[in-house]
mmCIF file with all atom_site columns, C-alpha atoms in Angstrom:
data_model
loop_
_atom_site.group_PDB
_atom_site.id
_atom_site.type_symbol
_atom_site.label_atom_id
_atom_site.label_alt_id
_atom_site.label_comp_id
_atom_site.label_asym_id
_atom_site.label_entity_id
_atom_site.label_seq_id
_atom_site.pdbx_PDB_ins_code
_atom_site.Cartn_x
_atom_site.Cartn_y
_atom_site.Cartn_z
_atom_site.occupancy
_atom_site.B_iso_or_equiv
_atom_site.pdbx_formal_charge
_atom_site.auth_seq_id
_atom_site.auth_comp_id
_atom_site.auth_asym_id
_atom_site.auth_atom_id
_atom_site.pdbx_PDB_model_num
ATOM 1   C CA . ILE A 1 1   ? -6.187  7.299   -24.477 1.00 57.00 ? 494 ILE A CA 1
ATOM 2   C CA . GLN A 1 2   ? -9.814  7.777   -25.151 1.00 63.00 ? 495 GLN A CA 1
ATOM 3   C CA . VAL A 1 3   ? -12.394 9.084   -22.823 1.00 65.00 ? 496 VAL A CA 1
ATOM 4   C CA . ASN A 1 4   ? -14.312 6.056   -23.980 1.00 71.00 ? 497 ASN A CA 1
ATOM 5   C CA . GLU A 1 5   ? -11.412 3.904   -23.068 1.00 75.00 ? 498 GLU A CA 1
ATOM 6   C CA . ALA A 1 6   ? -10.678 5.172   -19.898 1.00 67.00 ? 499 ALA A CA 1
ATOM 7   C CA . SER A 1 7   ? -11.321 2.692   -16.722 1.00 70.00 ? 500 SER A CA 1
ATOM 8   C CA . SER A 1 8   ? -11.861 5.153   -13.906 1.00 75.00 ? 501 SER A CA 1
ATOM 9   C CA . LEU A 1 9   ? -12.766 8.589   -13.602 1.00 77.00 ? 502 LEU A CA 1
ATOM 10  C CA . TYR A 1 10  ? -9.317  10.305  -12.909 1.00 79.00 ? 503 TYR A CA 1
ATOM 11  C CA . GLU A 1 11  ? -8.258  8.504   -16.753 1.00 81.00 ? 504 GLU A CA 1
ATOM 12  C CA . LYS A 1 12  ? -11.674 9.809   -17.996 1.00 83.00 ? 505 LYS A CA 1
ATOM 13  C CA . ALA A 1 13  ? -10.949 13.510  -16.504 1.00 82.00 ? 506 ALA A CA 1
ATOM 14  C CA . LEU A 1 14  ? -6.969  13.132  -17.845 1.00 83.00 ? 507 LEU A CA 1
ATOM 15  C CA . ALA A 1 15  ? -8.414  12.117  -21.368 1.00 86.00 ? 508 ALA A CA 1
ATOM 16  C CA . SER A 1 16  ? -10.803 15.191  -21.846 1.00 86.00 ? 509 SER A CA 1
ATOM 17  C CA . LEU A 1 17  ? -8.859  17.592  -20.695 1.00 86.00 ? 510 LEU A CA 1
ATOM 18  C CA . LEU A 1 18  ? -5.719  16.138  -23.036 1.00 86.00 ? 511 LEU A CA 1
ATOM 19  C CA . GLU A 1 19  ? -8.621  16.052  -26.108 1.00 85.00 ? 512 GLU A CA 1
ATOM 20  C CA . ASP A 1 20  ? -9.318  19.381  -25.337 1.00 86.00 ? 513 ASP A CA 1
ATOM 21  C CA . GLN A 1 21  ? -5.692  20.343  -25.210 1.00 86.00 ? 514 GLN A CA 1
ATOM 22  C CA . LYS A 1 22  ? -5.614  21.671  -21.343 1.00 85.00 ? 515 LYS A CA 1
ATOM 23  C CA . GLU A 1 23  ? -3.003  21.543  -19.178 1.00 84.00 ? 516 GLU A CA 1
ATOM 24  C CA . VAL A 1 24  ? -3.550  18.307  -17.113 1.00 82.00 ? 517 VAL A CA 1
ATOM 25  C CA . THR A 1 25  ? 0.141   18.277  -14.529 1.00 82.00 ? 518 THR A CA 1
ATOM 26  C CA . LEU A 1 26  ? -1.740  20.051  -11.848 1.00 78.00 ? 519 LEU A CA 1
ATOM 27  C CA . ILE A 1 27  ? -4.829  17.475  -11.922 1.00 80.00 ? 520 ILE A CA 1
ATOM 28  C CA . ASN A 1 28  ? -4.135  15.283  -8.853  1.00 79.00 ? 521 ASN A CA 1
ATOM 29  C CA . GLU A 1 29  ? -5.135  11.324  -8.770  1.00 77.00 ? 522 GLU A CA 1
ATOM 30  C CA . GLU A 1 30  ? -5.723  11.559  -5.100  1.00 75.00 ? 523 GLU A CA 1
ATOM 31  C CA . TRP A 1 31  ? -8.598  13.698  -5.865  1.00 75.00 ? 524 TRP A CA 1
ATOM 32  C CA . PHE A 1 32  ? -10.563 11.057  -7.762  1.00 76.00 ? 525 PHE A CA 1
ATOM 33  C CA . LEU A 1 33  ? -10.442 8.468   -5.096  1.00 75.00 ? 526 LEU A CA 1
ATOM 34  C CA . PRO A 1 34  ? -13.711 7.675   -3.734  1.00 80.00 ? 527 PRO A CA 1
ATOM 35  C CA . GLN A 1 35  ? -14.571 9.004   -0.058  1.00 86.00 ? 528 GLN A CA 1
ATOM 36  C CA . PRO A 1 36  ? -13.398 6.087   2.550   1.00 92.00 ? 529 PRO A CA 1
ATOM 37  C CA . LYS A 1 37  ? -16.212 4.234   4.594   1.00 96.00 ? 530 LYS A CA 1
ATOM 38  C CA . LEU A 1 38  ? -16.306 2.886   7.722   1.00 97.00 ? 531 LEU A CA 1
ATOM 39  C CA . VAL A 1 39  ? -18.702 0.465   8.974   1.00 98.00 ? 532 VAL A CA 1
ATOM 40  C CA . ILE A 1 40  ? -18.393 0.675   12.941  1.00 98.00 ? 533 ILE A CA 1
ATOM 41  C CA . LEU A 1 41  ? -20.335 -3.203  14.222  1.00 98.00 ? 534 LEU A CA 1
ATOM 42  C CA . GLY A 1 42  ? -21.892 -1.856  17.534  1.00 97.00 ? 535 GLY A CA 1
ATOM 43  C CA . ALA A 1 43  ? -23.268 1.087   18.757  1.00 97.00 ? 536 ALA A CA 1
ATOM 44  C CA . GLY A 1 44  ? -22.133 1.268   22.348  1.00 95.00 ? 537 GLY A CA 1
ATOM 45  C CA . HIS A 1 45  ? -19.744 4.358   23.896  1.00 94.00 ? 538 HIS A CA 1
ATOM 46  C CA . VAL A 1 46  ? -16.954 3.418   22.358  1.00 94.00 ? 539 VAL A CA 1
ATOM 47  C CA . SER A 1 47  ? -18.717 3.463   18.855  1.00 96.00 ? 540 SER A CA 1
ATOM 48  C CA . GLN A 1 48  ? -19.872 6.963   19.445  1.00 97.00 ? 541 GLN A CA 1
ATOM 49  C CA . TYR A 1 49  ? -16.209 8.368   19.968  1.00 96.00 ? 542 TYR A CA 1
ATOM 50  C CA . VAL A 1 50  ? -14.937 6.295   16.674  1.00 96.00 ? 543 VAL A CA 1
ATOM 51  C CA . ASN A 1 51  ? -17.670 7.675   14.823  1.00 97.00 ? 544 ASN A CA 1
ATOM 52  C CA . LYS A 1 52  ? -16.864 11.348  16.073  1.00 96.00 ? 545 LYS A CA 1
ATOM 53  C CA . LEU A 1 53  ? -13.503 10.850  15.118  1.00 95.00 ? 546 LEU A CA 1
ATOM 54  C CA . ALA A 1 54  ? -14.297 9.031   11.538  1.00 95.00 ? 547 ALA A CA 1
ATOM 55  C CA . SER A 1 55  ? -16.336 12.389  10.864  1.00 93.00 ? 548 SER A CA 1
ATOM 56  C CA . MET A 1 56  ? -13.650 14.824  11.417  1.00 93.00 ? 549 MET A CA 1
ATOM 57  C CA . LEU A 1 57  ? -11.516 12.460  9.032   1.00 92.00 ? 550 LEU A CA 1
ATOM 58  C CA . ASP A 1 58  ? -14.283 12.742  6.311   1.00 89.00 ? 551 ASP A CA 1
ATOM 59  C CA . PHE A 1 59  ? -15.417 8.650   6.462   1.00 94.00 ? 552 PHE A CA 1
ATOM 60  C CA . TYR A 1 60  ? -18.455 7.823   5.008   1.00 95.00 ? 553 TYR A CA 1
ATOM 61  C CA . THR A 1 61  ? -19.628 5.995   8.437   1.00 97.00 ? 554 THR A CA 1
ATOM 62  C CA . ILE A 1 62  ? -22.207 3.175   8.905   1.00 98.00 ? 555 ILE A CA 1
ATOM 63  C CA . VAL A 1 63  ? -23.457 2.035   11.937  1.00 98.00 ? 556 VAL A CA 1
ATOM 64  C CA . ILE A 1 64  ? -24.993 -1.512  12.629  1.00 98.00 ? 557 ILE A CA 1
ATOM 65  C CA . ASP A 1 65  ? -26.732 -2.500  16.087  1.00 98.00 ? 558 ASP A CA 1
ATOM 66  C CA . GLU A 1 66  ? -29.190 -4.463  17.132  1.00 96.00 ? 559 GLU A CA 1
ATOM 67  C CA . ARG A 1 67  ? -30.381 -2.226  19.906  1.00 96.00 ? 560 ARG A CA 1
ATOM 68  C CA . LYS A 1 68  ? -32.847 -0.071  18.455  1.00 96.00 ? 561 LYS A CA 1
ATOM 69  C CA . GLU A 1 69  ? -31.953 2.094   21.788  1.00 97.00 ? 562 GLU A CA 1
ATOM 70  C CA . PHE A 1 70  ? -28.331 2.627   20.479  1.00 97.00 ? 563 PHE A CA 1
ATOM 71  C CA . ALA A 1 71  ? -28.550 2.362   16.738  1.00 97.00 ? 564 ALA A CA 1
ATOM 72  C CA . CYS A 1 72  ? -30.178 5.873   16.467  1.00 97.00 ? 565 CYS A CA 1
ATOM 73  C CA . LYS A 1 73  ? -29.670 9.265   15.029  1.00 97.00 ? 566 LYS A CA 1
ATOM 74  C CA . GLU A 1 74  ? -29.257 10.736  18.632  1.00 97.00 ? 567 GLU A CA 1
ATOM 75  C CA . LEU A 1 75  ? -26.256 9.021   19.598  1.00 97.00 ? 568 LEU A CA 1
ATOM 76  C CA . PHE A 1 76  ? -24.994 9.109   16.265  1.00 98.00 ? 569 PHE A CA 1
ATOM 77  C CA . PRO A 1 77  ? -25.858 12.275  14.690  1.00 96.00 ? 570 PRO A CA 1
ATOM 78  C CA . LYS A 1 78  ? -22.770 12.567  12.370  1.00 95.00 ? 571 LYS A CA 1
ATOM 79  C CA . ALA A 1 79  ? -22.864 8.880   10.926  1.00 97.00 ? 572 ALA A CA 1
ATOM 80  C CA . ASN A 1 80  ? -24.339 8.675   7.463   1.00 96.00 ? 573 ASN A CA 1
ATOM 81  C CA . GLU A 1 81  ? -26.512 5.400   7.694   1.00 97.00 ? 574 GLU A CA 1
ATOM 82  C CA . ILE A 1 82  ? -27.459 3.636   10.745  1.00 98.00 ? 575 ILE A CA 1
ATOM 83  C CA . HIS A 1 83  ? -29.061 0.331   10.860  1.00 98.00 ? 576 HIS A CA 1
ATOM 84  C CA . CYS A 1 84  ? -31.037 -1.870  13.639  1.00 98.00 ? 577 CYS A CA 1
ATOM 85  C CA . VAL A 1 85  ? -30.407 -5.080  12.568  1.00 98.00 ? 578 VAL A CA 1
ATOM 86  C CA . SER A 1 86  ? -29.188 -8.481  13.781  1.00 97.00 ? 579 SER A CA 1
ATOM 87  C CA . PHE A 1 87  ? -25.327 -8.997  12.897  1.00 97.00 ? 580 PHE A CA 1
ATOM 88  C CA . ASP A 1 88  ? -26.399 -12.365 11.408  1.00 95.00 ? 581 ASP A CA 1
ATOM 89  C CA . LYS A 1 89  ? -27.510 -9.933  8.538   1.00 97.00 ? 582 LYS A CA 1
ATOM 90  C CA . ALA A 1 90  ? -25.252 -7.093  8.986   1.00 97.00 ? 583 ALA A CA 1
ATOM 91  C CA . ASP A 1 91  ? -23.702 -7.971  5.512   1.00 96.00 ? 584 ASP A CA 1
ATOM 92  C CA . SER A 1 92  ? -26.238 -6.463  3.605   1.00 96.00 ? 585 SER A CA 1
ATOM 93  C CA . TYR A 1 93  ? -25.000 -3.329  4.583   1.00 97.00 ? 586 TYR A CA 1
ATOM 94  C CA . PHE A 1 94  ? -21.626 -3.775  4.025   1.00 97.00 ? 587 PHE A CA 1
ATOM 95  C CA . PRO A 1 95  ? -20.122 -1.268  1.089   1.00 94.00 ? 588 PRO A CA 1
ATOM 96  C CA . LYS A 1 96  ? -18.721 -2.924  -2.070  1.00 91.00 ? 589 LYS A CA 1
ATOM 97  C CA . GLU A 1 97  ? -15.576 -0.938  -2.016  1.00 89.00 ? 590 GLU A CA 1
ATOM 98  C CA . ALA A 1 98  ? -12.278 -1.921  -0.982  1.00 88.00 ? 591 ALA A CA 1
ATOM 99  C CA . ASN A 1 99  ? -11.534 1.321   0.390   1.00 91.00 ? 592 ASN A CA 1
ATOM 100 C CA . THR A 1 100 ? -13.680 0.371   3.630   1.00 95.00 ? 593 THR A CA 1
ATOM 101 C CA . CYS A 1 101 ? -12.793 0.004   7.200   1.00 96.00 ? 594 CYS A CA 1
ATOM 102 C CA . TYR A 1 102 ? -14.466 -2.244  9.583   1.00 97.00 ? 595 TYR A CA 1
ATOM 103 C CA . VAL A 1 103 ? -14.450 -1.516  13.417  1.00 97.00 ? 596 VAL A CA 1
ATOM 104 C CA . ILE A 1 104 ? -15.865 -4.591  15.517  1.00 96.00 ? 597 ILE A CA 1
ATOM 105 C CA . VAL A 1 105 ? -16.794 -3.291  19.070  1.00 95.00 ? 598 VAL A CA 1
ATOM 106 C CA . THR A 1 106 ? -20.097 -5.534  19.700  1.00 93.00 ? 599 THR A CA 1
ATOM 107 C CA . ARG A 1 107 ? -21.620 -5.505  23.338  1.00 89.00 ? 600 ARG A CA 1
ATOM 108 C CA . GLY A 1 108 ? -20.099 -7.507  25.649  1.00 77.00 ? 601 GLY A CA 1
ATOM 109 C CA . HIS A 1 109 ? -18.209 -8.548  22.741  1.00 76.00 ? 602 HIS A CA 1
ATOM 110 C CA . LYS A 1 110 ? -20.699 -11.479 22.237  1.00 81.00 ? 603 LYS A CA 1
ATOM 111 C CA . ASP A 1 111 ? -21.050 -11.208 18.371  1.00 92.00 ? 604 ASP A CA 1
ATOM 112 C CA . ASP A 1 112 ? -17.276 -9.933  17.727  1.00 91.00 ? 605 ASP A CA 1
ATOM 113 C CA . ARG A 1 113 ? -16.783 -13.449 16.430  1.00 92.00 ? 606 ARG A CA 1
ATOM 114 C CA . LEU A 1 114 ? -19.771 -13.399 13.979  1.00 94.00 ? 607 LEU A CA 1
ATOM 115 C CA . CYS A 1 115 ? -19.148 -10.072 12.927  1.00 96.00 ? 608 CYS A CA 1
ATOM 116 C CA . LEU A 1 116 ? -15.340 -11.137 12.793  1.00 95.00 ? 609 LEU A CA 1
ATOM 117 C CA . GLU A 1 117 ? -16.506 -13.921 10.357  1.00 94.00 ? 610 GLU A CA 1
ATOM 118 C CA . LYS A 1 118 ? -18.929 -11.632 7.964   1.00 96.00 ? 611 LYS A CA 1
ATOM 119 C CA . THR A 1 119 ? -15.808 -9.352  7.583   1.00 96.00 ? 612 THR A CA 1
ATOM 120 C CA . ILE A 1 120 ? -12.612 -11.120 7.458   1.00 95.00 ? 613 ILE A CA 1
ATOM 121 C CA . CYS A 1 121 ? -12.880 -12.080 3.884   1.00 92.00 ? 614 CYS A CA 1
ATOM 122 C CA . LYS A 1 122 ? -14.599 -8.889  2.436   1.00 94.00 ? 615 LYS A CA 1
ATOM 123 C CA . PRO A 1 123 ? -12.365 -6.481  0.338   1.00 92.00 ? 616 PRO A CA 1
ATOM 124 C CA . HIS A 1 124 ? -10.927 -4.209  3.067   1.00 93.00 ? 617 HIS A CA 1
ATOM 125 C CA . LEU A 1 125 ? -8.144  -1.079  4.242   1.00 92.00 ? 618 LEU A CA 1
ATOM 126 C CA . TYR A 1 126 ? -8.595  -2.355  8.255   1.00 94.00 ? 619 TYR A CA 1
ATOM 127 C CA . LEU A 1 127 ? -10.381 -4.702  10.130  1.00 96.00 ? 620 LEU A CA 1
ATOM 128 C CA . GLY A 1 128 ? -9.985  -4.038  13.828  1.00 95.00 ? 621 GLY A CA 1
ATOM 129 C CA . MET A 1 129 ? -11.416 -5.945  16.721  1.00 95.00 ? 622 MET A CA 1
ATOM 130 C CA . ILE A 1 130 ? -11.772 -4.458  20.604  1.00 92.00 ? 623 ILE A CA 1
ATOM 131 C CA . GLY A 1 131 ? -10.797 -6.882  23.307  1.00 88.00 ? 624 GLY A CA 1
ATOM 132 C CA . SER A 1 132 ? -8.184  -8.151  25.545  1.00 87.00 ? 625 SER A CA 1
ATOM 133 C CA . LYS A 1 133 ? -5.517  -10.153 24.154  1.00 87.00 ? 626 LYS A CA 1
ATOM 134 C CA . GLY A 1 134 ? -6.935  -13.375 25.759  1.00 90.00 ? 627 GLY A CA 1
ATOM 135 C CA . LYS A 1 135 ? -10.233 -13.111 24.111  1.00 89.00 ? 628 LYS A CA 1
ATOM 136 C CA . VAL A 1 136 ? -8.431  -12.296 20.837  1.00 91.00 ? 629 VAL A CA 1
ATOM 137 C CA . LYS A 1 137 ? -6.537  -15.467 21.602  1.00 92.00 ? 630 LYS A CA 1
ATOM 138 C CA . LYS A 1 138 ? -9.023  -17.348 21.746  1.00 90.00 ? 631 LYS A CA 1
ATOM 139 C CA . THR A 1 139 ? -11.479 -15.755 18.889  1.00 91.00 ? 632 THR A CA 1
ATOM 140 C CA . PHE A 1 140 ? -8.307  -16.637 16.367  1.00 93.00 ? 633 PHE A CA 1
ATOM 141 C CA . ASP A 1 141 ? -7.955  -19.866 17.435  1.00 93.00 ? 634 ASP A CA 1
ATOM 142 C CA . ALA A 1 142 ? -11.139 -20.450 17.296  1.00 91.00 ? 635 ALA A CA 1
ATOM 143 C CA . LEU A 1 143 ? -11.228 -19.055 13.312  1.00 92.00 ? 636 LEU A CA 1
ATOM 144 C CA . ILE A 1 144 ? -8.249  -21.218 12.368  1.00 94.00 ? 637 ILE A CA 1
ATOM 145 C CA . GLU A 1 145 ? -9.682  -24.053 13.609  1.00 94.00 ? 638 GLU A CA 1
ATOM 146 C CA . GLU A 1 146 ? -12.809 -23.351 11.591  1.00 92.00 ? 639 GLU A CA 1
ATOM 147 C CA . GLY A 1 147 ? -10.660 -23.247 8.552   1.00 94.00 ? 640 GLY A CA 1
ATOM 148 C CA . TYR A 1 148 ? -9.601  -19.579 8.204   1.00 94.00 ? 641 TYR A CA 1
ATOM 149 C CA . SER A 1 149 ? -6.035  -18.904 7.220   1.00 93.00 ? 642 SER A CA 1
ATOM 150 C CA . LYS A 1 150 ? -3.291  -17.781 9.638   1.00 93.00 ? 643 LYS A CA 1
ATOM 151 C CA . LYS A 1 151 ? -2.919  -15.241 7.206   1.00 93.00 ? 644 LYS A CA 1
ATOM 152 C CA . GLU A 1 152 ? -6.498  -13.889 7.091   1.00 93.00 ? 645 GLU A CA 1
ATOM 153 C CA . VAL A 1 153 ? -6.330  -14.228 10.527  1.00 94.00 ? 646 VAL A CA 1
ATOM 154 C CA . SER A 1 154 ? -3.155  -12.198 11.132  1.00 92.00 ? 647 SER A CA 1
ATOM 155 C CA . ASN A 1 155 ? -4.340  -9.233  8.923   1.00 92.00 ? 648 ASN A CA 1
ATOM 156 C CA . VAL A 1 156 ? -7.071  -8.510  11.937  1.00 95.00 ? 649 VAL A CA 1
ATOM 157 C CA . HIS A 1 157 ? -5.809  -5.857  14.056  1.00 93.00 ? 650 HIS A CA 1
ATOM 158 C CA . ALA A 1 158 ? -6.674  -6.927  17.476  1.00 92.00 ? 651 ALA A CA 1
ATOM 159 C CA . PRO A 1 159 ? -6.974  -5.679  19.973  1.00 86.00 ? 652 PRO A CA 1
ATOM 160 C CA . ILE A 1 160 ? -7.267  -1.926  18.370  1.00 88.00 ? 653 ILE A CA 1
ATOM 161 C CA . GLY A 1 161 ? -5.636  0.709   19.980  1.00 75.00 ? 654 GLY A CA 1
ATOM 162 C CA . LEU A 1 162 ? -2.126  1.636   21.162  1.00 69.00 ? 655 LEU A CA 1
ATOM 163 C CA . ASP A 1 163 ? -0.001  -0.670  23.430  1.00 70.00 ? 656 ASP A CA 1
ATOM 164 C CA . ILE A 1 164 ? 0.258   1.257   26.304  1.00 74.00 ? 657 ILE A CA 1
ATOM 165 C CA . LYS A 1 165 ? 1.851   -1.887  27.900  1.00 72.00 ? 658 LYS A CA 1
ATOM 166 C CA . ALA A 1 166 ? -1.093  -2.322  30.757  1.00 68.00 ? 659 ALA A CA 1
#
C-alpha cells in the first residue's frame, strides 16, 4: 500500500514506515483512533458527575443545556465545550464522528423525548436516557407511534445505570 492510497491515519503511518523500511510490528491500530466524544444533554447534578467521570476516561465532552446558570464553566470545569442553547438547536453542536456517546439527562425530563429524537438516528457508540421505567416506556411507545422502528428504539439504553432491583 502506498501512502497516498491509504484511507486512514493508521494505514498512512504504516505505509510511510514500510516505505522507509522501518519495523511496524509494534504499531497498534488503537493508537490512531480518534478520541471518543460524549454529548451530555442537560446540565444538572447528574450531568456534573457524568462529566467528571468522562474526563477521567479521556472523553472529549460537550455539555448542552438551555439554562445559563447551569451551562457554565464553573459547574463543568473539565468540559471541552459548553453550549447554552435550546434543545431543538442542540444537534448543530453534535460531532459528526461515529465514536460519539449521547447521555440524555434534561431537567425534569421535559426535553428528553426531543433530545432522543435528535440523537436516535445519529451514528453513535452509545445512546442513553435517564428516567423511570414508566417514563421510558411512554417515551418509547410515542416514538414507535411516530414511525421510529422498534430496532431504533431498542438501541437506546434506558433507563441509564445499573439495575438495582428497586
